[in-house]
Short mmCIF file of C-alpha atoms and ligand atoms in Angstrom, two decimals:
data_model
loop_
_atom_site.label_atom_id
_atom_site.label_comp_id
_atom_site.label_asym_id
_atom_site.label_seq_id
_atom_site.Cartn_x
_atom_site.Cartn_y
_atom_site.Cartn_z
CA UNK A 85 -12.82 -47.40 8.11
CA UNK A 86 -11.74 -43.93 9.16
CA UNK A 87 -8.07 -43.13 8.55
CA UNK A 88 -6.65 -41.54 11.71
CA UNK A 89 -3.62 -39.19 11.71
CA UNK A 90 -1.82 -37.16 14.35
CA UNK A 91 -0.16 -33.81 13.76
CA UNK A 92 0.91 -30.84 15.86
CA UNK A 93 -1.01 -28.13 13.98
CA UNK A 94 -3.96 -28.79 11.66
CA UNK A 95 -4.22 -25.95 9.16
CA UNK A 96 -7.57 -25.49 7.41
CA UNK A 97 -7.18 -23.73 4.05
CA UNK A 98 -4.36 -23.57 1.48
CA UNK A 99 -4.59 -19.85 0.76
CA UNK A 100 -1.75 -17.46 1.61
CA UNK A 101 -2.46 -17.59 5.37
CA UNK A 102 -2.48 -21.39 5.64
CA UNK A 103 0.48 -21.98 3.34
CA UNK A 104 2.73 -19.30 4.86
CA UNK A 105 1.94 -20.61 8.35
CA UNK A 106 2.74 -24.18 7.28
CA UNK A 107 6.06 -23.00 5.85
CA UNK A 108 7.05 -20.98 8.96
CA UNK A 109 6.22 -23.94 11.23
CA UNK A 110 8.08 -26.44 9.04
CA UNK A 111 11.22 -24.29 9.23
CA UNK A 112 11.03 -24.61 13.02
CA UNK A 113 10.48 -28.38 12.91
CA UNK A 114 6.78 -28.23 13.80
CA UNK A 115 4.61 -30.76 11.95
CA UNK A 116 1.38 -29.65 10.30
CA UNK A 117 -1.19 -30.96 7.84
CA UNK A 118 -2.90 -28.51 5.48
CA UNK A 119 -6.51 -29.41 4.64
CA UNK A 120 -7.97 -27.67 1.56
CA UNK A 121 -11.44 -27.89 0.03
CA UNK A 122 -10.41 -27.19 -3.58
CA UNK A 123 -8.03 -28.96 -5.95
CA UNK A 124 -4.44 -27.83 -6.52
CA UNK A 125 -5.06 -26.30 -9.96
CA UNK A 126 -7.94 -24.22 -8.60
CA UNK A 127 -5.96 -22.61 -5.77
CA UNK A 128 -2.94 -22.08 -8.03
CA UNK A 129 -4.96 -20.17 -10.64
CA UNK A 130 -7.38 -18.18 -8.49
CA UNK A 131 -6.73 -14.57 -9.51
CA UNK A 132 -6.82 -12.20 -6.57
CA UNK A 133 -4.50 -9.65 -4.99
CA UNK A 134 -1.29 -8.44 -6.59
CA UNK A 135 0.54 -6.05 -4.26
CA UNK A 136 3.03 -7.32 -1.68
CA UNK A 137 4.11 -4.97 1.10
CA UNK A 138 7.80 -4.69 1.88
CA UNK A 139 7.09 -6.60 5.12
CA UNK A 140 5.47 -9.50 3.21
CA UNK A 141 8.35 -9.60 0.73
CA UNK A 142 10.83 -9.73 3.62
CA UNK A 143 8.82 -12.52 5.31
CA UNK A 144 8.65 -14.66 2.15
CA UNK A 145 12.38 -14.18 1.54
CA UNK A 146 13.24 -15.12 5.13
CA UNK A 147 11.05 -18.23 4.72
CA UNK A 148 13.11 -19.26 1.69
CA UNK A 149 10.30 -18.90 -0.83
CA UNK A 150 11.26 -15.54 -2.36
CA UNK A 151 13.38 -16.74 -5.29
CA UNK A 152 10.87 -16.48 -8.13
CA UNK A 153 9.27 -13.40 -6.55
CA UNK A 154 12.67 -11.68 -6.61
CA UNK A 155 13.23 -12.66 -10.25
CA UNK A 156 9.76 -12.00 -11.67
CA UNK A 157 8.11 -9.55 -9.24
CA UNK A 158 7.97 -5.89 -10.25
CA UNK A 159 9.37 -3.57 -7.60
CA UNK A 160 7.45 -0.27 -7.49
CA UNK A 161 8.98 2.70 -5.73
CA UNK A 162 5.96 4.94 -6.21
CA UNK A 163 2.31 5.12 -7.22
CA UNK A 164 0.01 7.70 -8.74
CA UNK A 165 -3.11 9.29 -7.31
CA UNK A 166 -5.18 10.87 -10.08
CA UNK A 167 -7.98 13.42 -9.71
CA UNK A 168 -9.32 16.24 -11.86
CA UNK A 169 -7.56 14.55 -14.79
CA UNK A 170 -4.09 15.14 -13.30
CA UNK A 171 -1.70 12.50 -11.90
CA UNK A 172 0.30 13.07 -8.73
CA UNK A 173 3.15 10.70 -7.87
CA UNK A 174 3.62 9.47 -4.31
CA UNK A 175 7.30 8.59 -3.97
CA UNK A 176 7.04 5.58 -1.68
CA UNK A 177 10.78 4.96 -1.45
CA UNK A 178 11.75 8.53 -0.65
CA UNK A 179 8.93 9.03 1.87
CA UNK A 180 9.54 5.77 3.75
CA UNK A 181 13.32 5.71 3.97
CA UNK A 182 13.88 3.20 1.18
CA UNK A 183 10.83 0.90 1.29
CA UNK A 184 8.81 -0.23 -1.73
CA UNK A 185 6.07 -2.65 -2.81
CA UNK A 186 6.37 -5.62 -5.15
CA UNK A 187 3.72 -6.45 -7.73
CA UNK A 188 3.52 -10.26 -7.82
CA UNK A 189 0.24 -12.15 -8.12
CA UNK A 190 -1.22 -13.87 -5.08
CA UNK A 191 -1.58 -17.09 -7.08
CA UNK A 192 2.15 -16.99 -7.82
CA UNK A 193 2.87 -16.75 -4.07
CA UNK A 194 0.53 -19.70 -3.56
CA UNK A 195 2.27 -21.72 -6.33
CA UNK A 196 5.70 -21.07 -4.78
CA UNK A 197 4.53 -22.12 -1.30
CA UNK A 198 2.83 -25.30 -2.53
CA UNK A 199 5.92 -26.28 -4.55
CA UNK A 200 8.21 -25.72 -1.54
CA UNK A 201 5.94 -27.69 0.78
CA UNK A 202 5.52 -30.67 -1.51
CA UNK A 203 9.25 -30.69 -2.32
CA UNK A 204 9.94 -30.99 1.42
CA UNK A 205 7.62 -34.03 1.57
CA UNK A 206 5.01 -32.29 3.74
CA UNK A 207 1.31 -32.92 3.30
CA UNK A 208 -1.46 -30.85 1.73
CA UNK A 209 -4.80 -32.65 1.50
CA UNK A 210 -6.62 -31.20 -1.52
CA UNK A 211 -10.31 -31.72 -2.29
CA UNK A 212 -11.29 -32.34 1.34
CA UNK A 213 -15.07 -32.15 1.73
CA UNK A 214 -17.38 -31.90 4.71
CA UNK A 215 -14.63 -30.47 6.95
CA UNK A 216 -15.71 -30.45 10.61
CA UNK A 217 -13.93 -29.13 13.72
CA UNK A 218 -14.28 -31.16 16.94
CA UNK A 219 -13.28 -30.35 20.54
CA UNK A 220 -11.46 -27.11 19.76
CA UNK A 221 -11.97 -26.10 23.39
CA UNK A 222 -10.25 -29.29 24.65
CA UNK A 223 -6.54 -30.28 24.75
CA UNK A 224 -6.72 -32.60 21.74
CA UNK A 225 -8.94 -31.17 18.98
CA UNK A 226 -9.74 -33.17 15.86
CA UNK A 227 -10.58 -32.32 12.27
CA UNK A 228 -12.87 -34.72 10.42
CA UNK A 229 -13.35 -34.63 6.66
CA UNK A 230 -13.83 -36.77 3.58
CA UNK A 231 -11.50 -37.37 0.65
CA UNK A 232 -12.71 -39.49 -2.26
CA UNK A 233 -15.77 -40.34 -0.17
CA UNK A 234 -13.62 -41.80 2.65
CA UNK A 235 -13.65 -40.44 6.20
CA UNK A 236 -10.40 -39.12 7.68
CA UNK A 237 -9.59 -37.71 11.10
CA UNK A 238 -6.61 -35.54 12.02
CA UNK A 239 -5.92 -35.21 15.76
CA UNK A 240 -3.84 -32.17 16.69
CA UNK A 241 -2.63 -29.84 19.45
CA UNK A 242 -3.89 -26.71 17.65
CA UNK A 243 -6.17 -25.75 14.77
CA UNK A 244 -5.32 -22.81 12.50
CA UNK A 245 -8.48 -21.49 10.85
CA UNK A 246 -7.07 -20.13 7.57
CA UNK A 247 -10.12 -20.95 5.46
CA UNK A 248 -11.12 -17.49 4.31
CA UNK A 249 -14.28 -15.47 4.83
CA UNK A 250 -16.69 -18.27 3.81
CA UNK A 251 -14.92 -21.08 5.68
CA UNK A 252 -16.08 -23.38 8.48
CA UNK A 253 -13.68 -22.33 11.25
CA UNK A 254 -15.24 -19.03 12.31
CA UNK A 255 -18.77 -20.58 12.44
CA UNK A 256 -17.33 -23.37 14.66
CA UNK A 257 -16.95 -20.79 17.46
CA UNK A 258 -20.08 -20.33 19.60
CA UNK A 259 -21.66 -17.05 18.41
CA UNK A 260 -21.80 -15.72 21.98
CA UNK A 261 -18.00 -15.85 22.17
CA UNK A 262 -17.51 -13.46 19.24
CA UNK A 263 -18.17 -9.83 18.39
CA UNK A 264 -18.35 -8.89 14.73
CA UNK A 265 -17.82 -5.45 13.28
CA UNK A 266 -18.91 -4.96 9.70
CA UNK A 267 -19.48 -2.46 6.92
CA UNK A 268 -20.58 -3.20 3.37
CA UNK A 269 -19.99 -0.60 0.69
CA UNK A 270 -22.58 0.41 -1.91
CA UNK A 271 -20.18 -0.31 -4.80
CA UNK A 272 -18.01 -3.14 -6.16
CA UNK A 273 -14.99 -3.59 -8.44
CA UNK A 274 -15.13 -5.07 -11.88
CA UNK A 275 -11.63 -6.38 -12.62
CA UNK A 276 -10.11 -7.47 -15.90
CA UNK A 277 -6.82 -9.02 -16.89
CA UNK A 278 -5.79 -7.82 -20.37
CA UNK A 279 -3.08 -9.21 -22.63
CA UNK A 280 -1.29 -5.94 -23.21
CA UNK A 281 1.74 -4.23 -21.69
CA UNK A 282 0.93 -1.83 -18.83
CA UNK A 283 0.26 1.71 -20.06
CA UNK A 284 2.46 3.16 -17.31
CA UNK A 285 5.15 1.51 -15.17
CA UNK A 286 3.35 2.22 -11.86
CA UNK A 287 -0.14 1.86 -10.35
CA UNK A 288 -2.74 4.59 -10.89
CA UNK A 289 -5.55 5.06 -8.35
CA UNK A 290 -8.00 7.37 -10.12
CA UNK A 291 -10.80 9.44 -8.58
CA UNK A 292 -13.43 10.34 -11.17
CA UNK A 293 -16.97 11.66 -11.03
CA UNK A 294 -18.11 8.49 -12.84
CA UNK A 295 -16.44 6.40 -10.11
CA UNK A 296 -13.06 4.93 -9.18
CA UNK A 297 -10.65 3.22 -11.59
CA UNK A 298 -7.32 1.45 -11.02
CA UNK A 299 -4.48 0.64 -13.42
CA UNK A 300 -2.25 -2.20 -12.22
CA UNK A 301 -0.31 -5.04 -13.79
CA UNK A 302 0.89 -8.61 -13.40
CA UNK A 303 3.89 -8.65 -15.74
CA UNK A 304 5.46 -6.61 -18.55
CA UNK A 305 2.86 -8.24 -20.85
CA UNK A 306 -0.24 -8.32 -18.63
CA UNK A 307 -2.29 -5.37 -17.41
CA UNK A 308 -4.74 -5.62 -14.48
CA UNK A 309 -7.49 -2.99 -14.45
CA UNK A 310 -10.49 -2.28 -12.23
CA UNK A 311 -13.53 -0.02 -12.52
CA UNK A 312 -15.98 0.78 -9.75
CA UNK A 313 -19.37 -0.76 -10.57
CA UNK A 314 -22.71 -1.35 -8.89
CA UNK A 315 -22.66 -4.23 -6.34
CA UNK A 316 -25.73 -5.74 -8.03
CA UNK A 317 -24.21 -5.66 -11.53
CA UNK A 318 -23.72 -8.96 -13.31
CA UNK A 319 -20.87 -9.56 -15.75
CA UNK A 320 -23.46 -9.50 -18.58
CA UNK A 321 -23.88 -5.78 -17.93
CA UNK A 322 -20.17 -5.29 -18.65
CA UNK A 323 -19.21 -6.39 -22.17
CA UNK A 324 -15.54 -5.65 -22.94
CA UNK A 325 -16.40 -2.53 -24.97
CA UNK A 326 -18.16 -0.95 -21.98
CA UNK A 327 -15.27 -1.79 -19.62
CA UNK A 328 -12.73 -0.15 -21.96
CA UNK A 329 -14.95 2.88 -22.49
CA UNK A 330 -15.20 3.48 -18.73
CA UNK A 331 -11.49 2.86 -18.23
CA UNK A 332 -10.59 5.35 -20.96
CA UNK A 333 -12.89 7.97 -19.44
CA UNK A 334 -11.83 7.52 -15.84
CA UNK A 335 -8.08 7.15 -16.43
CA UNK A 336 -7.74 9.86 -19.08
CA UNK A 337 -5.47 12.83 -18.48
CA UNK A 338 -5.11 16.10 -20.32
CA UNK A 339 -1.57 15.39 -21.54
CA UNK A 340 -2.33 12.96 -24.37
CA UNK A 341 -1.52 9.74 -22.43
CA UNK A 342 -3.24 6.69 -23.94
CA UNK A 343 -4.50 3.54 -22.22
CA UNK A 344 -3.47 0.42 -24.16
CA UNK A 345 -6.19 -2.10 -24.94
CA UNK A 346 -5.75 -5.85 -25.42
CA UNK A 347 -7.69 -9.12 -25.32
CA UNK A 348 -9.52 -9.57 -21.99
CA UNK A 349 -8.51 -12.95 -20.56
CA UNK A 350 -10.30 -12.74 -17.22
CA UNK A 351 -13.20 -10.70 -15.86
CA UNK A 352 -14.82 -10.79 -12.41
CA UNK A 353 -16.66 -8.67 -9.86
CA UNK A 354 -15.40 -8.29 -6.26
CA UNK A 355 -17.72 -7.07 -3.51
CA UNK A 356 -16.38 -4.53 -1.03
CA UNK A 357 -16.63 -5.20 2.67
CA UNK A 358 -14.94 -4.35 5.96
CA UNK A 359 -15.30 -7.11 8.57
CA UNK A 360 -13.54 -7.93 11.84
CA UNK A 361 -14.24 -10.63 14.39
CA UNK A 362 -13.02 -10.35 17.96
CA UNK A 363 -11.36 -12.26 19.46
CA UNK A 364 -9.45 -14.17 16.79
CA UNK A 365 -9.07 -17.25 19.01
CA UNK A 366 -11.25 -19.70 20.89
CA UNK A 367 -9.76 -22.55 22.91
CA UNK A 368 -7.16 -24.16 20.65
CA UNK A 369 -8.57 -22.66 17.45
CA UNK A 370 -6.76 -19.61 16.04
CA UNK A 371 -8.28 -17.69 13.12
CA UNK A 372 -5.96 -15.98 10.62
CA UNK A 373 -6.40 -13.95 7.44
CA UNK A 374 -9.80 -13.54 5.79
CA UNK A 375 -11.35 -16.05 8.23
CA UNK A 376 -11.02 -13.31 10.87
CA UNK A 377 -11.14 -10.05 8.92
CA UNK A 378 -11.79 -8.62 5.46
CA UNK A 379 -10.83 -5.24 4.02
CA UNK A 380 -12.03 -3.51 0.85
CA UNK A 381 -9.26 -3.97 -1.76
CA UNK A 382 -8.44 -0.26 -2.23
CA UNK A 383 -5.43 -0.37 0.10
CA UNK A 384 -4.17 -3.71 -1.36
CA UNK A 385 -3.97 -5.14 2.13
CA UNK A 386 -5.91 -8.45 2.35
CA UNK A 387 -3.06 -10.81 1.55
CA UNK A 388 -0.54 -8.74 3.51
CA UNK A 389 -2.69 -8.79 6.63
CA UNK A 390 -3.05 -12.57 6.34
CA UNK A 391 0.76 -12.86 6.23
CA UNK A 392 1.14 -10.60 9.28
CA UNK A 393 -1.33 -12.74 11.31
CA UNK A 394 0.43 -16.02 10.62
CA UNK A 395 3.83 -14.56 11.45
CA UNK A 396 2.47 -13.72 14.92
CA UNK A 397 0.82 -17.16 15.19
CA UNK A 398 3.92 -19.06 14.11
CA UNK A 399 6.08 -17.24 16.69
CA UNK A 400 3.52 -17.97 19.43
CA UNK A 401 3.30 -21.68 18.52
CA UNK A 402 7.10 -22.01 18.33
CA UNK A 403 7.38 -20.46 21.80
CA UNK A 404 4.77 -22.91 23.17
CA UNK A 405 6.49 -25.96 21.68
CA UNK A 406 9.92 -24.79 22.88
CA UNK A 407 9.05 -23.63 26.39
CA UNK A 408 5.44 -24.56 27.20
CA UNK A 409 4.75 -20.85 27.78
CA UNK A 410 1.25 -19.73 26.76
CA UNK A 411 1.81 -15.96 26.98
CA UNK A 412 2.27 -15.36 23.22
CA UNK A 413 -0.63 -17.66 22.29
CA UNK A 414 -2.86 -15.94 24.87
CA UNK A 415 -1.88 -12.56 23.38
CA UNK A 416 -2.35 -13.68 19.74
CA UNK A 417 -5.69 -12.00 19.17
CA UNK A 418 -4.79 -8.72 20.87
CA UNK A 419 -1.44 -8.58 19.06
CA UNK A 420 -3.02 -9.12 15.64
CA UNK A 421 -5.99 -6.87 16.20
CA UNK A 422 -3.80 -3.80 16.70
CA UNK A 423 -2.49 -4.16 13.13
CA UNK A 424 -5.88 -5.34 11.81
CA UNK A 425 -7.64 -2.17 12.96
CA UNK A 426 -4.87 0.09 11.62
CA UNK A 427 -5.23 -1.60 8.25
CA UNK A 428 -9.03 -1.57 8.45
CA UNK A 429 -8.84 2.19 8.94
CA UNK A 430 -6.37 2.71 6.09
CA UNK A 431 -8.45 0.58 3.69
CA UNK A 432 -11.68 2.35 4.65
CA UNK A 433 -9.95 5.74 4.29
CA UNK A 434 -8.55 4.98 0.82
CA UNK A 435 -11.95 3.58 -0.22
CA UNK A 436 -14.01 6.55 0.93
CA UNK A 437 -11.52 9.05 -0.51
CA UNK A 438 -11.56 7.49 -3.98
CA UNK A 439 -15.06 6.08 -4.67
CA UNK A 440 -18.30 7.74 -5.54
CA UNK A 441 -21.16 6.42 -3.39
CA UNK A 442 -24.78 6.55 -4.59
CA UNK A 443 -26.33 9.67 -3.10
CA UNK A 444 -23.01 11.52 -2.82
CA UNK A 445 -23.57 15.17 -3.62
CA UNK A 446 -21.34 18.05 -4.69
CA UNK A 447 -20.33 18.61 -1.06
CA UNK A 448 -19.01 15.04 -0.72
CA UNK A 449 -17.20 15.39 -4.03
CA UNK A 450 -15.45 18.57 -2.92
CA UNK A 451 -14.45 17.02 0.40
CA UNK A 452 -12.80 14.15 -1.50
CA UNK A 453 -10.94 16.56 -3.77
CA UNK A 454 -9.81 18.62 -0.77
CA UNK A 455 -8.45 15.46 0.86
CA UNK A 456 -6.72 14.30 -2.34
CA UNK A 457 -5.10 17.72 -2.79
CA UNK A 458 -3.89 17.60 0.82
CA UNK A 459 -2.57 14.03 0.53
CA UNK A 460 -0.63 14.85 -2.62
CA UNK A 461 0.41 18.37 -1.58
CA UNK A 462 1.56 17.92 2.00
CA UNK A 463 4.69 15.92 2.76
CA UNK A 464 3.24 14.89 6.14
CA UNK A 465 0.05 13.57 4.54
CA UNK A 466 1.89 11.82 1.66
CA UNK A 467 4.21 10.19 4.19
CA UNK A 468 1.23 8.88 6.12
CA UNK A 469 -0.23 7.29 2.99
CA UNK A 470 3.16 5.93 1.91
CA UNK A 471 4.09 4.31 5.22
CA UNK A 472 0.71 2.60 5.45
CA UNK A 473 0.80 1.50 1.81
CA UNK A 474 4.27 -0.11 1.98
CA UNK A 475 3.22 -1.65 5.30
CA UNK A 476 4.02 -0.78 8.89
CA UNK A 477 6.73 -2.95 10.45
CA UNK A 478 5.58 -6.27 11.89
CA UNK A 479 5.47 -6.28 15.70
P1 FAD B 234 -8.08 -17.28 1.17
O1 FAD B 234 -7.12 -16.85 0.15
O2 FAD B 234 -9.53 -17.07 0.93
O3 FAD B 234 -7.81 -18.83 1.41
C1 FAD B 234 -8.69 -19.65 2.14
C2 FAD B 234 -8.56 -21.07 1.63
O4 FAD B 234 -9.41 -21.90 2.41
C3 FAD B 234 -9.02 -21.22 0.19
O5 FAD B 234 -8.06 -21.93 -0.55
C4 FAD B 234 -10.34 -21.97 0.32
O6 FAD B 234 -10.59 -22.80 -0.82
C5 FAD B 234 -10.11 -22.78 1.57
N1 FAD B 234 -11.34 -23.20 2.26
C6 FAD B 234 -12.50 -22.52 2.37
N2 FAD B 234 -13.39 -23.23 3.07
C7 FAD B 234 -12.78 -24.39 3.41
C8 FAD B 234 -13.19 -25.53 4.11
N3 FAD B 234 -14.42 -25.63 4.61
N4 FAD B 234 -12.32 -26.54 4.28
C9 FAD B 234 -11.07 -26.47 3.76
N5 FAD B 234 -10.61 -25.39 3.08
C10 FAD B 234 -11.46 -24.37 2.90
N6 FAD B 234 -7.02 -8.32 -1.89
C11 FAD B 234 -6.30 -7.34 -2.39
O7 FAD B 234 -5.48 -6.78 -1.67
N7 FAD B 234 -6.46 -6.96 -3.69
C12 FAD B 234 -7.35 -7.58 -4.54
O8 FAD B 234 -7.46 -7.24 -5.72
C13 FAD B 234 -8.13 -8.61 -4.04
N8 FAD B 234 -9.04 -9.25 -4.81
C14 FAD B 234 -9.78 -10.24 -4.26
C15 FAD B 234 -10.75 -10.89 -5.03
C16 FAD B 234 -11.57 -11.87 -4.48
C17 FAD B 234 -12.62 -12.56 -5.34
C18 FAD B 234 -11.41 -12.23 -3.12
C19 FAD B 234 -12.31 -13.29 -2.47
C20 FAD B 234 -10.43 -11.60 -2.36
C21 FAD B 234 -9.62 -10.60 -2.91
N9 FAD B 234 -8.63 -9.95 -2.15
C22 FAD B 234 -7.92 -8.95 -2.68
C23 FAD B 234 -8.34 -10.31 -0.78
C24 FAD B 234 -7.17 -11.27 -0.69
O9 FAD B 234 -7.09 -12.08 -1.83
C25 FAD B 234 -7.40 -12.08 0.58
O10 FAD B 234 -7.32 -11.19 1.67
C26 FAD B 234 -6.43 -13.25 0.78
O11 FAD B 234 -6.71 -14.26 -0.15
C27 FAD B 234 -6.54 -13.79 2.20
O12 FAD B 234 -5.84 -14.99 2.31
P2 FAD B 234 -6.38 -16.16 3.24
O13 FAD B 234 -5.37 -17.24 3.13
O14 FAD B 234 -6.75 -15.62 4.56
O15 FAD B 234 -7.77 -16.61 2.58
C1 DHB B 235 -4.26 -4.67 -7.24
C2 DHB B 235 -5.31 -4.89 -6.40
C3 DHB B 235 -5.60 -3.96 -5.42
O1 DHB B 235 -6.61 -4.17 -4.57
C4 DHB B 235 -4.86 -2.80 -5.32
O2 DHB B 235 -5.18 -1.89 -4.37
C5 DHB B 235 -3.81 -2.58 -6.18
C6 DHB B 235 -3.51 -3.52 -7.15
C7 DHB B 235 -3.96 -5.67 -8.28
O3 DHB B 235 -4.73 -6.64 -8.39
O4 DHB B 235 -2.97 -5.53 -8.99
#
């Protein structure tokens, strides 16, 4: 027998988008059920982004889930751009009138949101398989799925498609109703997590003729590092010794600074893509986060953009439930896409300024250096980078 349930908003996906949305709705008394394909341990340990914009920090605090982030997150008031072996600090706080970023792992945000939701007695269905969307263009959509081999159906007023780039929500929209805009990059990032204190207390984005490198961190004991690699590389091509060798080369400066090494506890390759679908809504289905758009990680924006989407969606749903007005829901896609395209541009710009593409010649290299010199030398250009990096205000 199929178990039937009724909710107001069915949320597909327990990533940052789905969990933040569920939290914002719960605070307004709106009932939701979160339906997730993976198990709890998997989503709580999936290592991904690490930089929270000021706007995301403010949103999580206002939602009452900022306690551990405030205690354990690392507030960064600046970052370094490195080129020609010299580091240049961008003073985020001074250039943006007091704003900063917080380094706090995405999986920690996810853990905090899951704990808060379960403590409030609200439901997350983990390990849901064969998730199907029905009647999203009608007044009462339904989500069908299986748990432990048993069929379940959730009837709802609205569906939030927060199931990431490879989810089922975007493909549930008739292809003729969507436009996609896409760019894949001819390089990828190999990322490691190393058990060693960070070698500097801020992030370093390094331009190098061998390719990009990034020094980041997760805690005072854990360093996160990335090197640009070939998109077709497998992890076998990157034994630890080769990763450290490239990191030393690409992050080295002429002042004797040393990169600290430590045991590598995680290693993975991330492909680089820009992707946007328009519109982000169809009938009663609203896409949010990576389900609707992807950015290359260079601007550290993916998670932050997901948070910005669901803030807009939560406000629109609250308005509908309070007043029956559809204006904010109707405007959802257009409202989000303004920020999405700004962030798409920033992420593309950071990516093309800092990476070496196959076939780039000395002319391309000099253009990048000219841009980097301008960005670090001109207050106007540094301010532009800084205000985008800490995050433009939510609308
Ligand atoms: P997701 O976090 O992808 O969450 C979607 C959820 O939906 C997942 O839990 C998934 O299991 C679930 N799901 C999928 N299909 C179904 C289904 N059929 N039914 C039910 N549930 C489903 N950004 C950065 O800024 N910096 C980084 O270093 C960085 N690294 C990344 C590394 C990787 C490997 C990836 C994939 C992304 C990375 N990102 C990074 C991007 C950032 O992590 C994402 O933008 C962010 O996770 C988006 O959140 P989301 O909630 O929209 O999607
Ligand atoms: C991290 C990831 C990013 O994509 C970025 O731009 C900066 C930091 C990180 O994982 O720490």
